[in-house]
PDB file of C-alpha atoms in Angstrom:
ATOM      1  CA  UNK A 177       1.025 -12.526   9.108  1.00 44.00           C
ATOM      2  CA  UNK A 178       2.342  -8.993   9.280  1.00 41.00           C
ATOM      3  CA  UNK A 179       5.634  -8.478   7.528  1.00 39.00           C
ATOM      4  CA  UNK A 180       8.692  -7.111   9.196  1.00 38.00           C
ATOM      5  CA  UNK A 181       8.524  -3.399   9.716  1.00 36.00           C
ATOM      6  CA  UNK A 182      11.962  -2.719   8.314  1.00 33.00           C
ATOM      7  CA  UNK A 183      11.027  -4.195   4.945  1.00 32.00           C
ATOM      8  CA  UNK A 184       7.443  -3.575   4.190  1.00 32.00           C
ATOM      9  CA  UNK A 185       7.029  -0.075   5.409  1.00 36.00           C
ATOM     10  CA  UNK A 186       8.368   0.355   1.896  1.00 36.00           C
ATOM     11  CA  UNK A 187       5.005   0.815   0.418  1.00 36.00           C
ATOM     12  CA  UNK A 188       4.641   4.172   1.896  1.00 37.00           C
ATOM     13  CA  UNK A 189       5.862   5.932  -1.211  1.00 36.00           C
ATOM     14  CA  UNK A 190       5.539   9.110   0.741  1.00 33.00           C
ATOM     15  CA  UNK A 191       6.283   8.591   4.385  1.00 32.00           C
ATOM     16  CA  UNK A 192       5.920  11.543   6.761  1.00 30.00           C
ATOM     17  CA  UNK A 193       5.338  14.206   4.117  1.00 31.00           C
ATOM     18  CA  UNK A 194       1.613  14.116   4.792  1.00 31.00           C
ATOM     19  CA  UNK A 195       1.971  14.386   8.515  1.00 32.00           C
ATOM     20  CA  UNK A 196       4.375  17.298   8.758  1.00 35.00           C
ATOM     21  CA  UNK A 197       1.921  19.867  10.113  1.00 34.00           C
ATOM     22  CA  UNK A 198      -1.345  18.106   9.339  1.00 40.00           C
ATOM     23  CA  UNK A 199      -3.255  16.138  11.931  1.00 41.00           C
ATOM     24  CA  UNK A 200      -4.692  12.798  10.868  1.00 44.00           C
ATOM     25  CA  UNK A 201      -8.265  12.103  11.858  1.00 44.00           C
ATOM     26  CA  UNK A 202      -8.563   8.706  13.480  1.00 44.00           C
ATOM     27  CA  UNK A 203     -11.435   6.567  12.177  1.00 44.00           C
ATOM     28  CA  UNK A 204     -14.495   6.048  14.359  1.00 46.00           C
ATOM     29  CA  UNK A 205     -14.327   3.174  16.784  1.00 42.00           C
ATOM     30  CA  UNK A 206     -17.202   1.378  15.108  1.00 42.00           C
ATOM     31  CA  UNK A 207     -18.458   1.384  11.549  1.00 42.00           C
ATOM     32  CA  UNK A 208     -21.824  -0.327  11.044  1.00 40.00           C
ATOM     33  CA  UNK A 209     -21.083  -1.504   7.515  1.00 61.00           C
ATOM     34  CA  UNK A 210     -17.734  -3.022   8.453  1.00 71.00           C
ATOM     35  CA  UNK A 211     -17.025  -6.062  10.569  1.00 68.00           C
ATOM     36  CA  UNK A 212     -14.101  -7.037  12.733  1.00 71.00           C
ATOM     37  CA  UNK A 213     -11.648  -9.386  11.068  1.00 60.00           C
ATOM     38  CA  UNK A 214     -12.113 -12.936  12.425  1.00 53.00           C
ATOM     39  CA  UNK A 215      -8.782 -14.400  13.396  1.00 43.00           C
ATOM     40  CA  UNK A 216      -9.688 -17.914  12.236  1.00 39.00           C
ATOM     41  CA  UNK A 217     -11.297 -16.959   8.913  1.00 43.00           C
ATOM     42  CA  UNK A 218      -9.768 -16.838   5.448  1.00 46.00           C
ATOM     43  CA  UNK A 219      -9.229 -13.087   5.161  1.00 46.00           C
ATOM     44  CA  UNK A 220      -9.290 -13.072   1.364  1.00 44.00           C
ATOM     45  CA  UNK A 221     -12.957 -14.013   1.085  1.00 44.00           C
ATOM     46  CA  UNK A 222     -13.368 -16.840  -1.405  1.00 41.00           C
ATOM     47  CA  UNK A 223      -9.799 -16.588  -2.665  1.00 44.00           C
ATOM     48  CA  UNK A 224      -7.124 -19.059  -1.686  1.00 44.00           C
ATOM     49  CA  UNK A 225      -5.137 -17.754   1.280  1.00 47.00           C
ATOM     50  CA  UNK A 226      -2.426 -15.625  -0.343  1.00 51.00           C
ATOM     51  CA  UNK A 227       1.292 -15.695   0.370  1.00 70.00           C
ATOM     52  CA  UNK A 228       3.653 -12.754   0.377  1.00 86.00           C
ATOM     53  CA  UNK A 229       5.039 -13.683  -3.005  1.00 91.00           C
ATOM     54  CA  UNK A 230       3.858 -11.875  -6.132  1.00 93.00           C
ATOM     55  CA  UNK A 231       4.760  -9.805  -9.211  1.00 96.00           C
ATOM     56  CA  UNK A 232       2.721  -6.704 -10.023  1.00 96.00           C
ATOM     57  CA  UNK A 233       2.772  -4.095 -12.770  1.00 97.00           C
ATOM     58  CA  UNK A 234       0.631  -1.004 -12.998  1.00 96.00           C
ATOM     59  CA  UNK A 235       0.291   2.669 -12.165  1.00 96.00           C
ATOM     60  CA  UNK A 236       0.143   4.527  -8.870  1.00 93.00           C
ATOM     61  CA  UNK A 237      -1.126   8.046  -8.269  1.00 92.00           C
ATOM     62  CA  UNK A 238      -0.727  10.130  -5.121  1.00 89.00           C
ATOM     63  CA  UNK A 239      -2.695  13.248  -4.230  1.00 91.00           C
ATOM     64  CA  UNK A 240      -2.249  15.366  -1.120  1.00 87.00           C
ATOM     65  CA  UNK A 241      -3.440  18.868  -0.205  1.00 88.00           C
ATOM     66  CA  UNK A 242      -0.049  20.183  -1.339  1.00 84.00           C
ATOM     67  CA  UNK A 243       0.900  18.069  -4.342  1.00 83.00           C
ATOM     68  CA  UNK A 244      -0.010  15.279  -6.716  1.00 87.00           C
ATOM     69  CA  UNK A 245       1.833  12.938  -9.038  1.00 88.00           C
ATOM     70  CA  UNK A 246       1.842   9.513 -10.614  1.00 91.00           C
ATOM     71  CA  UNK A 247       4.257   6.816 -11.689  1.00 91.00           C
ATOM     72  CA  UNK A 248       4.328   3.426 -13.367  1.00 94.00           C
ATOM     73  CA  UNK A 249       5.530   0.609 -11.132  1.00 94.00           C
ATOM     74  CA  UNK A 250       6.759  -2.959 -11.147  1.00 95.00           C
ATOM     75  CA  UNK A 251       6.756  -4.746  -7.789  1.00 95.00           C
ATOM     76  CA  UNK A 252       8.379  -8.111  -7.092  1.00 95.00           C
ATOM     77  CA  UNK A 253       7.717  -9.509  -3.637  1.00 93.00           C
ATOM     78  CA  UNK A 254       9.421 -12.673  -2.395  1.00 92.00           C
ATOM     79  CA  UNK A 255       8.357 -13.157   1.215  1.00 86.00           C
ATOM     80  CA  UNK A 256      10.364 -10.469   3.067  1.00 84.00           C
ATOM     81  CA  UNK A 257      12.508  -9.433   0.096  1.00 88.00           C
ATOM     82  CA  UNK A 258      11.223  -7.002  -2.499  1.00 90.00           C
ATOM     83  CA  UNK A 259      12.171  -4.951  -5.527  1.00 93.00           C
ATOM     84  CA  UNK A 260      10.000  -1.973  -6.533  1.00 91.00           C
ATOM     85  CA  UNK A 261      10.768   0.129  -9.591  1.00 92.00           C
ATOM     86  CA  UNK A 262       9.007   3.443 -10.223  1.00 89.00           C
ATOM     87  CA  UNK A 263       9.236   5.392 -13.470  1.00 90.00           C
ATOM     88  CA  UNK A 264       7.665   8.616 -14.673  1.00 84.00           C
ATOM     89  CA  UNK A 265       7.875  10.483 -11.357  1.00 72.00           C
ATOM     90  CA  UNK A 266       8.310  14.165 -12.235  1.00 58.00           C
ATOM     91  CA  UNK A 267      11.684  15.530 -11.271  1.00 61.00           C
ATOM     92  CA  UNK A 268      13.186  12.323  -9.965  1.00 67.00           C
ATOM     93  CA  UNK A 269      13.419   9.858 -12.849  1.00 74.00           C
ATOM     94  CA  UNK A 270      13.531   6.086 -12.460  1.00 86.00           C
ATOM     95  CA  UNK A 271      13.568   4.988  -8.829  1.00 86.00           C
ATOM     96  CA  UNK A 272      14.456   1.560  -7.451  1.00 90.00           C
ATOM     97  CA  UNK A 273      13.551   0.516  -3.911  1.00 88.00           C
ATOM     98  CA  UNK A 274      14.931  -2.756  -2.599  1.00 91.00           C
ATOM     99  CA  UNK A 275      14.636  -4.677   0.641  1.00 87.00           C
ATOM    100  CA  UNK A 276      16.906  -7.620   1.345  1.00 81.00           C
ATOM    101  CA  UNK A 277      18.052  -9.183   4.586  1.00 70.00           C
ATOM    102  CA  UNK A 278      16.695  -6.332   6.693  1.00 71.00           C
ATOM    103  CA  UNK A 279      18.204  -3.560   4.552  1.00 83.00           C
ATOM    104  CA  UNK A 280      16.051  -1.060   2.639  1.00 88.00           C
ATOM    105  CA  UNK A 281      17.594   1.129  -0.075  1.00 92.00           C
ATOM    106  CA  UNK A 282      16.404   3.624  -2.670  1.00 86.00           C
ATOM    107  CA  UNK A 283      18.366   4.605  -5.757  1.00 88.00           C
ATOM    108  CA  UNK A 284      17.583   7.214  -8.419  1.00 84.00           C
ATOM    109  CA  UNK A 285      19.580   9.399 -10.776  1.00 81.00           C
ATOM    110  CA  UNK A 286      18.599  12.492  -8.793  1.00 79.00           C
ATOM    111  CA  UNK A 287      19.006  11.281  -5.208  1.00 79.00           C
ATOM    112  CA  UNK A 288      21.696   8.653  -5.589  1.00 87.00           C
ATOM    113  CA  UNK A 289      21.695   5.768  -3.100  1.00 90.00           C
ATOM    114  CA  UNK A 290      19.736   6.304   0.126  1.00 88.00           C
ATOM    115  CA  UNK A 291      19.383   3.912   3.049  1.00 88.00           C
ATOM    116  CA  UNK A 292      16.812   4.099   5.814  1.00 82.00           C
ATOM    117  CA  UNK A 293      14.934   2.007   8.330  1.00 80.00           C
ATOM    118  CA  UNK A 294      11.727   1.930   6.296  1.00 79.00           C
ATOM    119  CA  UNK A 295      10.572   2.297   2.688  1.00 76.00           C
ATOM    120  CA  UNK A 296       8.265   5.115   3.785  1.00 74.00           C
ATOM    121  CA  UNK A 297      11.204   7.114   5.037  1.00 79.00           C
ATOM    122  CA  UNK A 298      13.173   6.448   1.864  1.00 77.00           C
ATOM    123  CA  UNK A 299      10.423   7.568  -0.469  1.00 71.00           C
ATOM    124  CA  UNK A 300       9.515  10.536   1.650  1.00 75.00           C
ATOM    125  CA  UNK A 301      13.074  11.765   1.438  1.00 75.00           C
ATOM    126  CA  UNK A 302      13.244  11.281  -2.313  1.00 73.00           C
ATOM    127  CA  UNK A 303       9.778  12.357  -3.458  1.00 71.00           C
ATOM    128  CA  UNK A 304       7.837  13.833  -0.540  1.00 74.00           C
ATOM    129  CA  UNK A 305       5.211  11.101  -1.021  1.00 71.00           C
ATOM    130  CA  UNK A 306       3.558   9.000   1.693  1.00 71.00           C
ATOM    131  CA  UNK A 307       1.624   5.718   1.535  1.00 73.00           C
ATOM    132  CA  UNK A 308       1.289   2.673   3.835  1.00 81.00           C
ATOM    133  CA  UNK A 309       3.227   0.123   1.783  1.00 78.00           C
ATOM    134  CA  UNK A 310       3.769  -2.120   4.755  1.00 79.00           C
ATOM    135  CA  UNK A 311       0.043  -2.752   4.727  1.00 88.00           C
ATOM    136  CA  UNK A 312      -0.304  -2.620   0.933  1.00 91.00           C
ATOM    137  CA  UNK A 313       1.568  -5.922   0.735  1.00 90.00           C
ATOM    138  CA  UNK A 314      -1.546  -7.501   2.258  1.00 93.00           C
ATOM    139  CA  UNK A 315      -4.142  -5.206   0.673  1.00 96.00           C
ATOM    140  CA  UNK A 316      -3.125  -6.042  -2.910  1.00 95.00           C
ATOM    141  CA  UNK A 317      -3.815  -9.668  -1.974  1.00 95.00           C
ATOM    142  CA  UNK A 318      -7.357  -8.806  -0.816  1.00 96.00           C
ATOM    143  CA  UNK A 319      -6.686  -9.258   2.863  1.00 95.00           C
ATOM    144  CA  UNK A 320      -6.204  -6.961   5.863  1.00 96.00           C
ATOM    145  CA  UNK A 321      -2.729  -6.608   7.305  1.00 93.00           C
ATOM    146  CA  UNK A 322      -3.748  -7.037  10.960  1.00 92.00           C
ATOM    147  CA  UNK A 323      -6.508  -8.567  13.051  1.00 93.00           C
ATOM    148  CA  UNK A 324      -7.528  -5.055  14.151  1.00 94.00           C
ATOM    149  CA  UNK A 325      -8.875  -4.188  10.697  1.00 97.00           C
ATOM    150  CA  UNK A 326     -12.563  -3.739   9.884  1.00 97.00           C
ATOM    151  CA  UNK A 327     -13.748  -5.166   6.576  1.00 97.00           C
ATOM    152  CA  UNK A 328     -16.792  -5.218   4.307  1.00 98.00           C
ATOM    153  CA  UNK A 329     -17.506  -7.729   1.540  1.00 97.00           C
ATOM    154  CA  UNK A 330     -19.325  -7.606  -1.785  1.00 97.00           C
ATOM    155  CA  UNK A 331     -22.018  -9.969  -3.063  1.00 95.00           C
ATOM    156  CA  UNK A 332     -19.340 -12.416  -4.186  1.00 96.00           C
ATOM    157  CA  UNK A 333     -17.922 -12.592  -0.635  1.00 97.00           C
ATOM    158  CA  UNK A 334     -14.784 -10.685  -1.668  1.00 97.00           C
ATOM    159  CA  UNK A 335     -13.339  -8.000   0.574  1.00 98.00           C
ATOM    160  CA  UNK A 336     -14.446  -4.652  -0.869  1.00 98.00           C
ATOM    161  CA  UNK A 337     -13.415  -2.277   1.937  1.00 98.00           C
ATOM    162  CA  UNK A 338     -10.779  -2.278   4.657  1.00 98.00           C
ATOM    163  CA  UNK A 339     -10.350   0.221   7.491  1.00 98.00           C
ATOM    164  CA  UNK A 340      -6.952  -0.116   9.086  1.00 95.00           C
ATOM    165  CA  UNK A 341      -4.099   1.953  10.528  1.00 91.00           C
ATOM    166  CA  UNK A 342      -5.918   5.216   9.817  1.00 92.00           C
ATOM    167  CA  UNK A 343      -6.608   4.386   6.162  1.00 95.00           C
ATOM    168  CA  UNK A 344      -9.783   3.389   4.308  1.00 97.00           C
ATOM    169  CA  UNK A 345      -9.168   1.129   1.319  1.00 98.00           C
ATOM    170  CA  UNK A 346     -11.712   0.493  -1.450  1.00 98.00           C
ATOM    171  CA  UNK A 347     -10.991  -2.594  -3.549  1.00 98.00           C
ATOM    172  CA  UNK A 348     -12.360  -3.190  -7.064  1.00 98.00           C
ATOM    173  CA  UNK A 349     -12.325  -6.422  -9.067  1.00 98.00           C
ATOM    174  CA  UNK A 350     -12.604  -7.467 -12.702  1.00 96.00           C
ATOM    175  CA  UNK A 351     -15.536  -9.820 -13.301  1.00 93.00           C
ATOM    176  CA  UNK A 352     -15.140 -12.912 -11.124  1.00 93.00           C
ATOM    177  CA  UNK A 353     -11.504 -12.359 -10.202  1.00 96.00           C
ATOM    178  CA  UNK A 354     -10.667 -12.911  -6.538  1.00 96.00           C
ATOM    179  CA  UNK A 355      -7.756 -10.436  -6.387  1.00 97.00           C
ATOM    180  CA  UNK A 356      -8.294  -6.684  -6.886  1.00 97.00           C
ATOM    181  CA  UNK A 357      -7.261  -4.757  -9.980  1.00 98.00           C
ATOM    182  CA  UNK A 358      -7.705  -1.348  -8.333  1.00 98.00           C
ATOM    183  CA  UNK A 359      -7.234   0.025  -4.824  1.00 98.00           C
ATOM    184  CA  UNK A 360      -8.085   3.519  -3.589  1.00 98.00           C
ATOM    185  CA  UNK A 361      -6.475   4.413  -0.260  1.00 96.00           C
ATOM    186  CA  UNK A 362      -7.786   7.420   1.675  1.00 96.00           C
ATOM    187  CA  UNK A 363      -6.438   8.999   4.842  1.00 93.00           C
ATOM    188  CA  UNK A 364      -8.644  11.694   6.400  1.00 93.00           C
ATOM    189  CA  UNK A 365      -6.928  14.829   7.705  1.00 90.00           C
ATOM    190  CA  UNK A 366      -8.065  17.110  10.512  1.00 87.00           C
ATOM    191  CA  UNK A 367      -8.499  19.982   8.052  1.00 86.00           C
ATOM    192  CA  UNK A 368     -11.225  18.051   6.232  1.00 91.00           C
ATOM    193  CA  UNK A 369      -8.857  17.312   3.352  1.00 93.00           C
ATOM    194  CA  UNK A 370      -7.368  13.893   2.655  1.00 93.00           C
ATOM    195  CA  UNK A 371      -4.357  12.021   1.359  1.00 91.00           C
ATOM    196  CA  UNK A 372      -5.303   9.689  -1.487  1.00 94.00           C
ATOM    197  CA  UNK A 373      -3.363   6.914  -3.202  1.00 93.00           C
ATOM    198  CA  UNK A 374      -4.829   5.233  -6.289  1.00 96.00           C
ATOM    199  CA  UNK A 375      -3.221   1.975  -7.368  1.00 96.00           C
ATOM    200  CA  UNK A 376      -4.185   0.289 -10.651  1.00 98.00           C
ATOM    201  CA  UNK A 377      -2.837  -3.230 -11.153  1.00 97.00           C
ATOM    202  CA  UNK A 378      -2.549  -4.042 -14.857  1.00 96.00           C
ATOM    203  CA  UNK A 379      -0.678  -7.350 -14.656  1.00 94.00           C
ATOM    204  CA  UNK A 380      -0.045  -9.963 -11.987  1.00 91.00           C
TER     205      UNK A 380
END
């Protein structure tokens, strides 16, 4: 089930920074190697249907035609409440993004406390980054965020690729694990360039 927009847009670590004067190329209507997501099928392949409740630690990197950067993260998700902490972002210091009871806030030593309607907007204001965190909540659990997604699976029947909301996501797994340890998110731009987010999950 898709999470509330006001809370999980949060993933976008970079919001509208990518779209300022760049046009996003919409994916083709059909992709032979991908299939439509069945509404009555377990979307996580062979994994047990996941819930929106997890703890993650790892590193995230963002690269755009104009800038690049990386940060270490811890992410605690409890249904529609979340707490994301980023450290190591150049020029901004430790950043805390929280969503509780419909309120999304960002706090860092450089920006102070910021409130907005979505996490994407918060992070875009603070760092200039953009990433589809609303959808990432589902993607890190090896499932698409909506029934409009197109997916591909590997030989172990795990989701290995998702095309959704203008992004292509490649998922990698360790051995026989059913949840991904690495995600590469790519958003094609009209100029032929792309926005890329690389997320490495070190601990769950």
